[in-house]
XYZ file of C-alpha atoms in Angstrom:
671
model
C 0.041 -0.008 -0.084
C 1.395 3.342 -0.981
C 1.736 6.465 1.311
C -1.574 8.182 2.274
C -1.993 11.751 1.018
C -4.354 13.996 2.772
C -6.170 16.974 1.158
C -8.054 19.877 2.818
C -11.782 20.136 1.849
C -15.217 20.667 3.250
C -18.864 19.422 2.968
C -20.758 21.132 0.130
C -24.204 20.386 1.253
C -27.185 22.569 2.318
C -26.476 22.438 6.198
C -25.633 25.038 8.739
C -22.470 23.139 9.731
C -20.403 23.330 6.576
C -18.035 20.925 8.146
C -14.187 21.224 7.201
C -12.805 17.648 6.499
C -9.555 16.115 5.375
C -9.583 13.433 2.483
C -7.366 10.672 2.560
C -6.076 9.572 -0.840
C -4.283 6.192 -1.480
C -2.971 5.459 -4.998
C -5.126 7.880 -6.612
C -8.336 7.018 -4.677
C -10.208 8.819 -1.718
C -10.364 6.167 0.763
C -11.836 8.268 3.712
C -12.868 11.818 4.810
C -12.358 12.876 8.498
C -13.487 15.821 10.158
C -10.922 18.332 10.627
C -9.850 18.179 14.128
C -8.442 21.894 14.302
C -11.610 23.508 13.007
C -13.311 25.044 16.069
C -16.776 24.028 14.812
C -16.414 20.674 13.180
C -13.848 19.606 15.844
C -13.020 16.329 14.096
C -16.486 14.850 13.560
C -18.632 14.520 10.501
C -22.483 13.672 10.493
C -24.078 10.381 9.656
C -24.938 11.515 6.091
C -21.477 12.320 4.867
C -19.038 10.306 7.039
C -18.599 7.867 3.919
C -18.779 10.628 1.257
C -16.291 8.758 -0.946
C -19.137 6.148 -1.499
C -21.179 8.859 -3.305
C -17.921 9.563 -5.599
C -17.504 6.072 -6.313
C -21.158 5.099 -6.481
C -22.023 2.528 -9.087
C -24.955 4.595 -10.409
C -23.001 7.733 -10.578
C -23.649 9.746 -13.844
C -20.076 9.824 -15.525
C -21.128 10.560 -19.155
C -23.498 13.152 -20.769
C -26.932 11.592 -21.707
C -29.555 12.474 -24.103
C -33.111 11.419 -23.768
C -34.445 8.575 -26.192
C -37.718 7.771 -24.220
C -40.809 9.436 -22.780
C -40.103 12.367 -20.444
C -39.933 11.022 -16.901
C -39.238 7.352 -18.027
C -35.396 7.906 -17.421
C -34.434 6.326 -20.951
C -31.236 7.964 -22.300
C -28.388 7.201 -24.412
C -24.554 8.467 -23.899
C -23.426 11.331 -26.056
C -20.189 13.191 -26.159
C -19.499 16.470 -24.377
C -19.362 18.211 -27.741
C -22.578 16.944 -28.799
C -24.342 17.897 -25.456
C -23.083 21.361 -25.536
C -23.747 22.048 -29.054
C -27.328 20.617 -28.545
C -27.873 22.836 -25.467
C -26.387 25.913 -27.124
C -28.688 25.341 -30.511
C -31.651 24.877 -28.467
C -31.340 27.673 -26.022
C -30.370 30.160 -28.937
C -33.445 29.131 -30.815
C -35.630 29.575 -27.834
C -34.240 33.147 -27.235
C -34.636 33.978 -30.932
C -38.099 32.742 -31.194
C -39.524 33.789 -27.755
C -37.200 36.143 -26.252
C -34.399 35.359 -23.718
C -36.837 35.347 -20.779
C -38.165 32.067 -22.232
C -35.068 30.499 -20.440
C -34.784 29.735 -16.898
C -32.062 28.698 -14.392
C -33.461 26.711 -11.414
C -30.781 25.859 -8.655
C -30.487 25.550 -4.869
C -27.966 24.520 -2.482
C -27.183 20.818 -3.321
C -23.816 22.598 -3.330
C -23.247 25.833 -1.428
C -20.028 26.354 -3.506
C -19.234 29.798 -5.089
C -18.413 27.715 -8.325
C -20.948 24.884 -8.079
C -23.827 26.987 -7.043
C -23.095 30.351 -8.693
C -20.933 30.108 -11.705
C -23.638 28.992 -14.321
C -25.605 32.014 -13.438
C -23.178 34.055 -15.418
C -24.616 32.466 -18.572
C -28.266 33.277 -17.992
C -27.358 36.792 -16.665
C -25.448 37.587 -19.997
C -28.442 35.954 -22.040
C -31.001 38.205 -20.283
C -32.917 35.078 -19.129
C -35.647 35.150 -16.544
C -34.356 35.061 -13.004
C -35.115 32.879 -10.136
C -35.980 34.747 -6.824
C -37.056 33.736 -3.400
C -36.371 30.219 -1.958
C -37.831 27.322 -0.341
C -36.311 27.307 3.144
C -36.035 29.826 5.849
C -37.661 32.322 3.431
C -39.639 34.146 6.316
C -36.379 34.563 8.440
C -34.866 36.243 5.364
C -37.932 38.378 4.607
C -37.945 39.462 8.432
C -34.354 40.435 8.153
C -35.234 42.978 5.586
C -37.541 44.497 8.126
C -34.594 44.796 10.584
C -34.902 41.713 12.563
C -31.653 39.994 13.208
C -30.832 36.590 11.748
C -28.894 35.600 14.677
C -25.234 35.911 16.059
C -22.195 33.665 16.423
C -23.641 30.466 17.558
C -20.255 29.738 19.576
C -21.813 32.335 21.830
C -24.484 30.087 22.938
C -21.901 28.663 25.330
C -22.647 31.856 27.408
C -26.356 31.418 27.512
C -28.186 30.453 30.697
C -31.491 29.331 29.034
C -31.749 27.733 25.584
C -35.141 27.326 24.012
C -34.886 25.022 20.852
C -37.890 26.104 19.066
C -38.764 23.664 16.192
C -35.051 22.754 15.662
C -33.918 19.063 15.804
C -30.022 19.786 16.178
C -28.786 16.631 16.736
C -30.048 15.610 13.266
C -29.713 18.730 11.279
C -26.771 20.531 12.457
C -25.367 18.341 15.248
C -21.925 20.425 15.812
C -24.215 23.301 17.472
C -24.914 20.702 20.252
C -21.349 21.187 21.532
C -21.761 24.911 22.478
C -25.129 24.005 24.176
C -23.195 21.396 26.188
C -20.670 24.205 26.934
C -23.547 26.373 28.362
C -24.658 23.421 30.343
C -21.103 23.077 31.814
C -20.235 26.492 32.307
C -23.399 28.022 33.528
C -25.765 25.063 34.355
C -27.899 26.322 31.596
C -31.436 24.688 31.049
C -32.213 23.358 27.699
C -35.845 23.218 26.590
C -37.254 21.806 23.349
C -40.341 23.047 21.623
C -41.476 20.603 19.133
C -44.652 18.508 18.417
C -42.251 15.570 17.800
C -39.981 13.917 20.473
C -37.057 14.082 18.207
C -33.499 12.907 19.094
C -32.728 16.220 20.314
C -35.972 16.516 22.398
C -34.863 13.364 24.195
C -31.494 14.930 25.398
C -32.921 18.184 26.572
C -33.972 19.140 30.101
C -37.603 19.349 29.035
C -39.859 18.798 26.081
C -42.986 20.951 25.439
C -45.070 18.949 22.879
C -47.001 21.810 21.588
C -49.324 21.188 18.702
C -47.961 22.049 15.143
C -48.891 25.683 14.083
C -49.457 27.055 17.547
C -45.943 28.334 18.053
C -47.043 32.190 17.758
C -49.906 31.393 20.272
C -47.347 30.149 22.957
C -45.062 33.150 22.168
C -48.005 35.411 22.844
C -49.051 33.687 25.817
C -45.482 33.995 27.125
C -45.314 37.453 26.286
C -48.404 38.261 28.111
C -47.166 36.669 31.433
C -44.085 38.849 31.024
C -45.821 41.941 30.624
C -48.592 41.368 33.108
C -46.086 40.154 36.039
C -43.514 43.098 35.412
C -40.907 40.690 34.229
C -40.159 42.302 30.882
C -37.167 44.707 30.183
C -39.283 47.759 29.205
C -36.410 50.065 28.982
C -34.760 47.967 26.381
C -38.275 47.118 24.492
C -38.961 50.868 24.204
C -35.714 51.594 22.787
C -35.857 48.842 20.305
C -39.578 48.498 19.350
C -41.715 51.081 17.598
C -45.132 49.384 18.450
C -44.681 48.159 21.893
C -48.121 49.373 22.890
C -49.814 47.524 19.870
C -47.780 44.228 20.710
C -49.047 44.530 24.500
C -52.490 45.025 23.251
C -52.436 42.028 20.867
C -51.056 39.593 23.412
C -53.156 40.781 26.182
C -56.221 38.190 25.362
C -53.853 35.205 25.420
C -54.275 33.984 29.025
C -52.339 30.918 30.093
C -55.453 28.814 30.128
C -56.522 30.035 26.569
C -52.936 29.324 25.182
C -52.871 26.012 26.919
C -56.167 24.878 25.350
C -55.106 25.565 21.703
C -51.315 24.508 22.160
C -52.307 21.246 23.849
C -50.029 21.811 26.963
C -50.802 22.755 30.709
C -51.329 26.477 31.496
C -48.733 26.069 34.158
C -46.167 25.358 31.452
C -46.950 28.642 29.901
C -46.505 30.667 33.007
C -43.283 28.783 33.916
C -41.565 29.237 30.460
C -42.358 32.942 30.542
C -40.844 33.388 34.122
C -37.706 31.189 33.319
C -37.150 32.968 29.972
C -37.573 36.367 31.710
C -35.327 35.540 34.525
C -32.339 34.144 32.597
C -29.449 36.569 31.670
C -29.242 35.663 28.800
C -31.614 33.348 27.070
C -31.663 32.441 23.486
C -34.232 31.154 21.212
C -32.595 28.767 18.904
C -35.168 28.810 16.057
C -35.474 26.176 13.479
C -36.772 26.456 10.053
C -39.794 24.119 10.425
C -41.994 26.497 12.479
C -41.850 29.268 9.879
C -42.698 26.984 6.894
C -46.421 28.124 6.976
C -48.659 30.775 5.763
C -47.922 32.663 8.905
C -44.101 32.281 8.759
C -43.265 35.683 9.325
C -45.720 35.960 12.310
C -43.758 33.220 13.940
C -40.404 35.124 13.426
C -41.788 38.319 14.821
C -43.296 36.396 17.805
C -39.911 34.917 18.899
C -38.282 38.261 18.255
C -40.767 39.985 20.423
C -39.893 37.572 23.350
C -36.143 37.984 23.026
C -36.676 41.927 22.915
C -38.998 41.805 25.986
C -36.662 39.687 27.752
C -33.708 42.301 27.063
C -31.621 39.279 25.905
C -30.090 41.100 23.132
C -28.126 43.082 25.718
C -25.942 40.104 26.671
C -23.451 37.952 24.938
C -25.183 34.646 23.847
C -28.739 36.068 24.104
C -31.545 36.972 21.390
C -32.736 34.867 18.613
C -30.480 32.516 16.526
C -31.775 31.169 13.236
C -29.194 31.819 10.601
C -25.325 32.976 11.033
C -23.009 33.860 7.876
C -19.543 34.737 7.361
C -18.608 37.806 5.561
C -18.499 36.458 2.046
C -19.968 38.129 -1.189
C -21.892 35.109 -2.284
C -23.660 36.905 -5.048
C -20.635 38.512 -6.850
C -19.545 35.255 -8.614
C -23.002 35.173 -10.225
C -22.030 38.543 -11.958
C -25.391 40.005 -12.376
C -23.385 42.915 -14.033
C -23.491 40.908 -17.147
C -27.229 41.583 -17.708
C -27.416 43.494 -20.999
C -27.771 47.300 -20.481
C -31.199 48.502 -20.499
C -32.645 45.094 -19.773
C -34.402 44.263 -16.563
C -35.384 40.467 -16.786
C -38.366 39.268 -14.933
C -38.017 37.538 -11.524
C -39.993 34.313 -11.095
C -40.367 32.780 -7.478
C -38.434 29.519 -7.522
C -40.740 28.182 -4.943
C -43.688 28.434 -7.637
C -41.797 26.337 -10.162
C -44.879 24.061 -10.844
C -47.008 27.145 -11.368
C -44.418 28.800 -13.562
C -44.008 25.671 -15.767
C -47.852 25.252 -16.154
C -49.048 28.681 -16.190
C -50.945 29.239 -19.596
C -50.804 33.190 -19.027
C -47.103 33.392 -18.478
C -45.698 35.403 -21.366
C -43.451 34.214 -22.553
C -43.707 30.633 -21.277
C -40.496 28.971 -20.137
C -39.300 26.778 -22.855
C -35.812 26.145 -21.882
C -34.817 25.077 -18.278
C -31.596 24.297 -16.717
C -31.370 22.657 -13.289
C -28.653 22.152 -10.934
C -28.021 21.724 -7.209
C -31.654 20.666 -6.528
C -34.260 17.980 -7.249
C -37.466 20.114 -7.442
C -39.364 16.936 -8.581
C -39.111 15.801 -4.962
C -38.207 19.038 -2.909
C -40.521 21.567 -4.186
C -43.989 22.362 -2.892
C -46.877 21.315 -5.114
C -44.580 18.760 -6.642
C -47.306 17.155 -8.821
C -47.488 20.427 -10.683
C -43.897 20.605 -10.928
C -43.802 17.087 -12.750
C -46.501 18.096 -14.947
C -44.495 20.826 -15.768
C -41.249 18.829 -16.400
C -43.290 16.389 -18.588
C -44.173 19.159 -21.266
C -42.841 18.150 -24.734
C -42.245 21.877 -25.490
C -39.844 22.378 -22.532
C -36.161 21.920 -23.242
C -34.634 20.774 -19.871
C -31.001 20.479 -18.992
C -30.249 18.752 -15.544
C -26.670 18.781 -14.165
C -26.370 15.933 -11.602
C -24.445 13.179 -10.044
C -27.259 10.683 -10.161
C -30.475 9.929 -12.119
C -32.834 11.689 -9.705
C -36.523 12.078 -10.120
C -35.960 15.465 -11.796
C -33.175 14.066 -13.952
C -35.586 11.474 -15.382
C -37.441 14.337 -17.140
C -34.375 15.912 -18.609
C -33.600 16.276 -22.400
C -29.828 16.494 -21.472
C -28.274 15.344 -18.467
C -24.623 16.501 -17.714
C -22.440 14.700 -15.163
C -21.271 16.964 -12.414
C -17.986 16.506 -10.228
C -18.528 15.746 -6.630
C -16.738 17.681 -3.758
C -13.721 15.370 -3.882
C -13.018 16.234 -7.589
C -13.213 19.951 -7.802
C -11.834 23.289 -6.468
C -14.280 25.347 -4.430
C -15.008 28.119 -1.628
C -17.999 27.887 0.531
C -19.587 29.919 2.938
C -22.222 28.897 5.525
C -25.466 29.599 7.161
C -24.765 28.349 10.565
C -21.561 29.774 11.484
C -18.868 32.565 10.650
C -16.243 30.339 8.738
C -15.111 30.499 5.181
C -13.967 27.149 4.033
C -11.971 26.031 1.014
C -12.168 22.721 -0.915
C -9.309 21.483 -2.706
C -9.637 18.678 -5.269
C -8.440 15.322 -3.734
C -8.637 13.360 -7.328
C -9.153 14.030 -10.867
C -12.786 14.018 -12.094
C -14.135 10.461 -12.620
C -15.207 9.595 -16.048
C -16.214 12.602 -17.962
C -17.496 14.564 -15.011
C -16.979 18.361 -15.123
C -17.253 21.179 -12.661
C -20.004 23.721 -13.252
C -17.193 26.375 -13.884
C -15.856 24.132 -16.648
C -19.494 23.473 -18.065
C -19.933 27.488 -18.158
C -16.458 27.726 -20.210
C -17.650 25.125 -22.416
C -21.212 26.496 -23.122
C -20.320 30.288 -23.115
C -18.640 30.455 -26.717
C -21.155 28.217 -28.168
C -23.876 30.799 -26.940
C -21.774 33.647 -28.350
C -20.820 34.994 -24.936
C -17.188 36.366 -25.020
C -17.039 38.538 -21.897
C -13.758 37.847 -19.901
C -15.952 36.545 -16.967
C -16.782 33.465 -19.223
C -13.135 32.599 -19.294
C -12.288 32.727 -15.624
C -11.011 29.490 -13.981
C -12.766 27.891 -11.065
C -10.211 29.644 -8.689
C -10.812 33.037 -9.917
C -14.583 32.530 -9.814
C -14.240 31.401 -6.148
C -11.693 34.173 -5.150
C -14.099 36.906 -6.443
C -16.436 36.358 -3.270
C -13.710 36.603 -0.614
C -13.861 39.755 1.774
C -11.130 42.240 1.788
C -8.077 41.224 3.614
C -8.557 37.474 2.694
C -6.698 36.141 -0.129
C -7.044 32.805 -1.805
C -3.549 31.576 -1.071
C -3.854 32.244 2.684
C -7.351 30.415 2.474
C -6.030 27.476 0.763
C -2.957 27.083 3.022
C -5.214 27.181 6.314
C -8.395 25.417 5.032
C -10.689 27.840 6.707
C -11.015 31.436 8.035
C -13.446 32.930 10.439
C -14.769 36.185 9.761
C -15.701 38.855 12.402
C -19.318 39.910 12.225
C -20.405 42.761 14.442
C -23.339 42.178 16.942
C -26.738 43.106 16.230
C -27.526 46.822 17.099
C -31.149 47.007 18.019
C -31.483 50.149 20.054
C -33.037 52.810 17.968
C -34.051 50.188 15.035
C -37.754 50.959 15.436
C -38.686 47.473 15.151
C -42.390 46.596 14.430
C -43.035 43.410 16.323
C -46.705 43.311 16.792
C -48.484 40.567 14.797
C -49.681 42.373 11.549
C -53.202 40.624 11.476
C -53.510 39.324 14.973
C -51.699 36.280 16.575
C -51.532 33.521 13.933
C -53.744 30.704 14.622
C -53.385 27.124 13.259
C -55.255 26.084 10.259
C -58.123 23.860 10.650
C -58.160 20.329 8.596
C -60.152 20.860 5.296
C -62.548 18.133 6.390
C -63.209 16.024 9.519
C -60.739 13.011 10.167
C -57.807 14.710 8.241
C -54.590 14.821 10.007
C -51.799 17.322 9.882
C -48.655 16.139 8.260
C -45.194 16.884 9.265
C -42.260 16.052 7.162
C -39.120 16.532 9.318
C -35.598 16.014 8.191
C -34.498 12.423 8.092
C -31.370 11.720 9.945
C -29.473 10.000 7.385
C -30.675 12.034 4.360
C -30.033 15.596 3.489
C -33.239 16.912 1.999
C -33.357 14.499 -0.930
C -29.516 13.752 -1.222
C -28.288 10.264 -0.409
C -31.801 8.701 -0.518
C -30.207 6.485 -3.394
C -27.115 5.582 -1.377
C -27.386 2.093 -0.082
C -25.920 2.815 3.484
C -28.224 5.712 4.059
C -31.126 4.320 2.836
C -30.598 1.031 4.604
C -30.063 3.269 7.934
C -33.153 5.302 7.628
C -35.065 2.194 6.578
C -38.340 2.644 4.866
C -40.810 5.465 4.736
C -42.537 5.376 8.137
C -45.608 7.287 9.291
C -45.579 7.990 12.953
C -49.015 8.227 14.552
C -50.574 8.077 17.900
C -52.376 5.005 19.118
C -55.648 6.886 19.575
C -55.381 8.335 16.028
C -54.644 4.702 14.858
C -57.420 3.028 16.710
C -60.030 5.678 15.388
C -58.918 4.628 11.890
C -58.923 0.932 12.454
C -55.079 0.847 11.624
C -52.457 -1.288 13.301
C -48.632 -0.940 14.051
C -46.677 -2.107 11.031
C -49.205 -1.784 8.493
C -48.834 -0.470 5.040
C -51.031 2.683 4.670
C -51.899 5.479 2.197
C -51.697 9.038 2.766
C -53.850 10.882 0.275
C -55.511 14.256 -0.204
C -56.241 16.243 -3.303
C -52.631 16.304 -4.454
C -52.387 12.556 -4.733
C -51.714 9.293 -2.844
C -48.465 8.094 -1.241
C -47.429 4.859 0.616
C -45.823 4.458 4.153
C -45.449 2.048 6.862
C -47.300 2.939 9.822
C -45.499 3.252 13.294
C -47.851 3.707 16.303
C -45.882 5.954 19.011
C -46.324 8.564 21.701
C -43.424 10.455 19.976
C -45.992 12.803 17.948
C -48.820 14.715 19.382
C -52.636 13.742 18.559
C -54.041 15.007 15.630
C -50.769 15.084 13.702
C -48.695 12.424 12.000
C -44.858 12.633 10.976
C -43.301 11.359 7.777
C -39.427 12.011 8.011
C -37.377 12.209 4.875
C -37.477 13.536 1.162
C -38.005 10.369 -0.504
C -37.537 9.673 -4.212
C -39.844 7.817 -6.438
C -37.484 5.109 -7.167
C -37.924 3.141 -10.419
C -39.233 0.058 -8.615
C -41.800 1.758 -6.503
C -44.143 4.771 -6.260
C -42.182 6.581 -3.570
C -43.261 8.384 -0.603
C -42.694 11.900 -2.201
C -44.576 13.821 0.515
C -44.496 17.230 -1.548
C -46.898 15.693 -3.960
C -49.515 16.253 -1.255
C -48.158 19.688 -0.479
C -50.451 22.540 -1.625
C -49.259 25.505 -3.567
C -49.560 27.917 -0.485
C -47.161 30.698 0.802
C -46.608 33.231 3.461
C -46.682 36.838 2.466
C -42.822 36.849 2.418
C -42.793 33.906 -0.027
C -42.100 30.956 2.212
C -43.843 27.664 1.117
C -46.195 26.268 3.648
C -44.625 22.889 3.790
C -46.122 22.323 7.274
C -49.649 23.072 6.529
C -50.487 19.645 4.726
C -53.613 17.816 5.683
C -53.992 14.164 4.950
C -56.393 11.247 5.300
C -54.552 8.033 6.270
C -56.171 4.858 5.246
C -55.188 1.166 4.794
C -53.178 0.435 1.510
C -56.240 -1.487 0.172
C -58.544 1.284 0.753
C -55.990 3.814 -0.678
C -55.470 1.417 -3.921
C -59.321 1.371 -4.101
C -59.672 5.015 -4.188
C -59.592 6.536 -7.658
C -60.762 10.112 -6.826
C -57.626 11.217 -4.869
C -54.919 10.344 -7.218
C -55.285 12.280 -10.583
C -52.727 14.999 -9.901
C -50.129 12.180 -8.998
C -51.230 9.813 -11.965
C -51.062 12.944 -14.436
C -47.448 13.886 -12.905
C -45.925 10.328 -13.294
C -47.470 9.974 -16.837
C -44.944 9.989 -19.803
């Protein structure tokens, strides 16, 4: 065996932790990735999703050559073609579409399958230079971002949580979704005997490790926050001097929360009145306390109301005065993540339309859209699985007049609808620079091995397509390192970052005094929606422990560890429907029907069911794609309401016999 070579890198995926890793290479093959021990956040550990990342690079079903569709859309029937043929075809079709319908008939659709400056951002240069339609908005944490535009801070350095005295984990399953944050929570326990309380409708891995689990009903978060605020104001526990210095509508806030007595809150939330009072008192007394907020509670039509509600509590408690206090949802390093996209390449005098990426299904099927989208390129996401209203997304992708290019590692549900599939490099095969959305570190990723097969980085794809599209700006010829370096903040050069592997940027603390924040709910305290019809249950779709959104669902180890799609339901709800533990059931609503295996448990609250994971429709089965059941509904700020799905749950036999609930799914899957 030859000598082991080590290469600095980092995880590319849509996760708050953005771990630094060391790739171990033997005889030209990566044999392992290890968490970087010297990184203050990674601390030598990787998660259960990526700790065998080389298996993704060397997977037998990895896409290694360009493909052209030869069968019906959605059937996944392709033939290999050369890169020259693939790029020539894409350029020919995109130019013809722009000439016939205008450049706005072209649309890029991407998300954070890689958060790299090259892999996520570089291909946007093509679409900006062409004057194509632009994708705006998002599908995750949109309410937090929309509220930040109103002046509400997204958070602070999560390492400062170690100085907190009380930590409310509100709708976040840290030990599954961002487990490196748990170290700083444990530090707060060690240093200050901090209490950790989880507020979540599901008894998650995290909830089981907390000092207390408050199992409130889904959608009642703003109600509980209003009840806590009322107790703090009524009992004189609020820091009114701080609140008046920060809040422009304190009187309106007090008026809105006044009717929410502990008894009224308890009845709606499904908890005891004394729990409401005790939470308020503990939160007010701690100096400081932090609300560590997850994205799940804001994924509703009242997403921004939840964000304002938790911020109101933090302001009333005066917690922003202290290190480790306030609200923490998102933390980012100082990195210009938009510059590598080069929006300055948009032709002068043209202002391309912006289409909400969360409404992709609507965009692709709207007969009134002028011009319609005729050319689509997808990378870094699997919209046929992860988008809301996924049935309509699939209907749009199935259009014969839509030319679709997908850049991917595997033949995902979305790639099966493509006209051309381009093989993308994995993180072990390319150079990139990444930011984060859960800490303040910038990370570098050095290529550990040469690309397998004919896989190419997204920067190389850009450089191959640009001349074929008639784009000759110097930005189209920049190397991957030049693209990535353009995002770095002043004072940090690429050579220094490559040598160190990571660099922490200083972000100033939020300054709220004099900000004039408006924290009162805009239309009254947000109430949970009622089921559309009796007997329907609210479906929660939390993150799976071994998948990252829809990534790794096809990987044998992760799929084996996660098991099969499993629906958690209380014994009482199961008995009322004549269902038994281990039974195959069907979840159905107007969007379609999906299968799952029933697990009877007390880990969920009554009236709700939980189906973890973003499962694919694997070729051999229908697949538990929960977003086929997700309606097209959004908050005012544009957050998709993933957590406002209501379903009937019936036995598999009853679900199969029903022919009225599945037309949307059937048409979405039709070739």
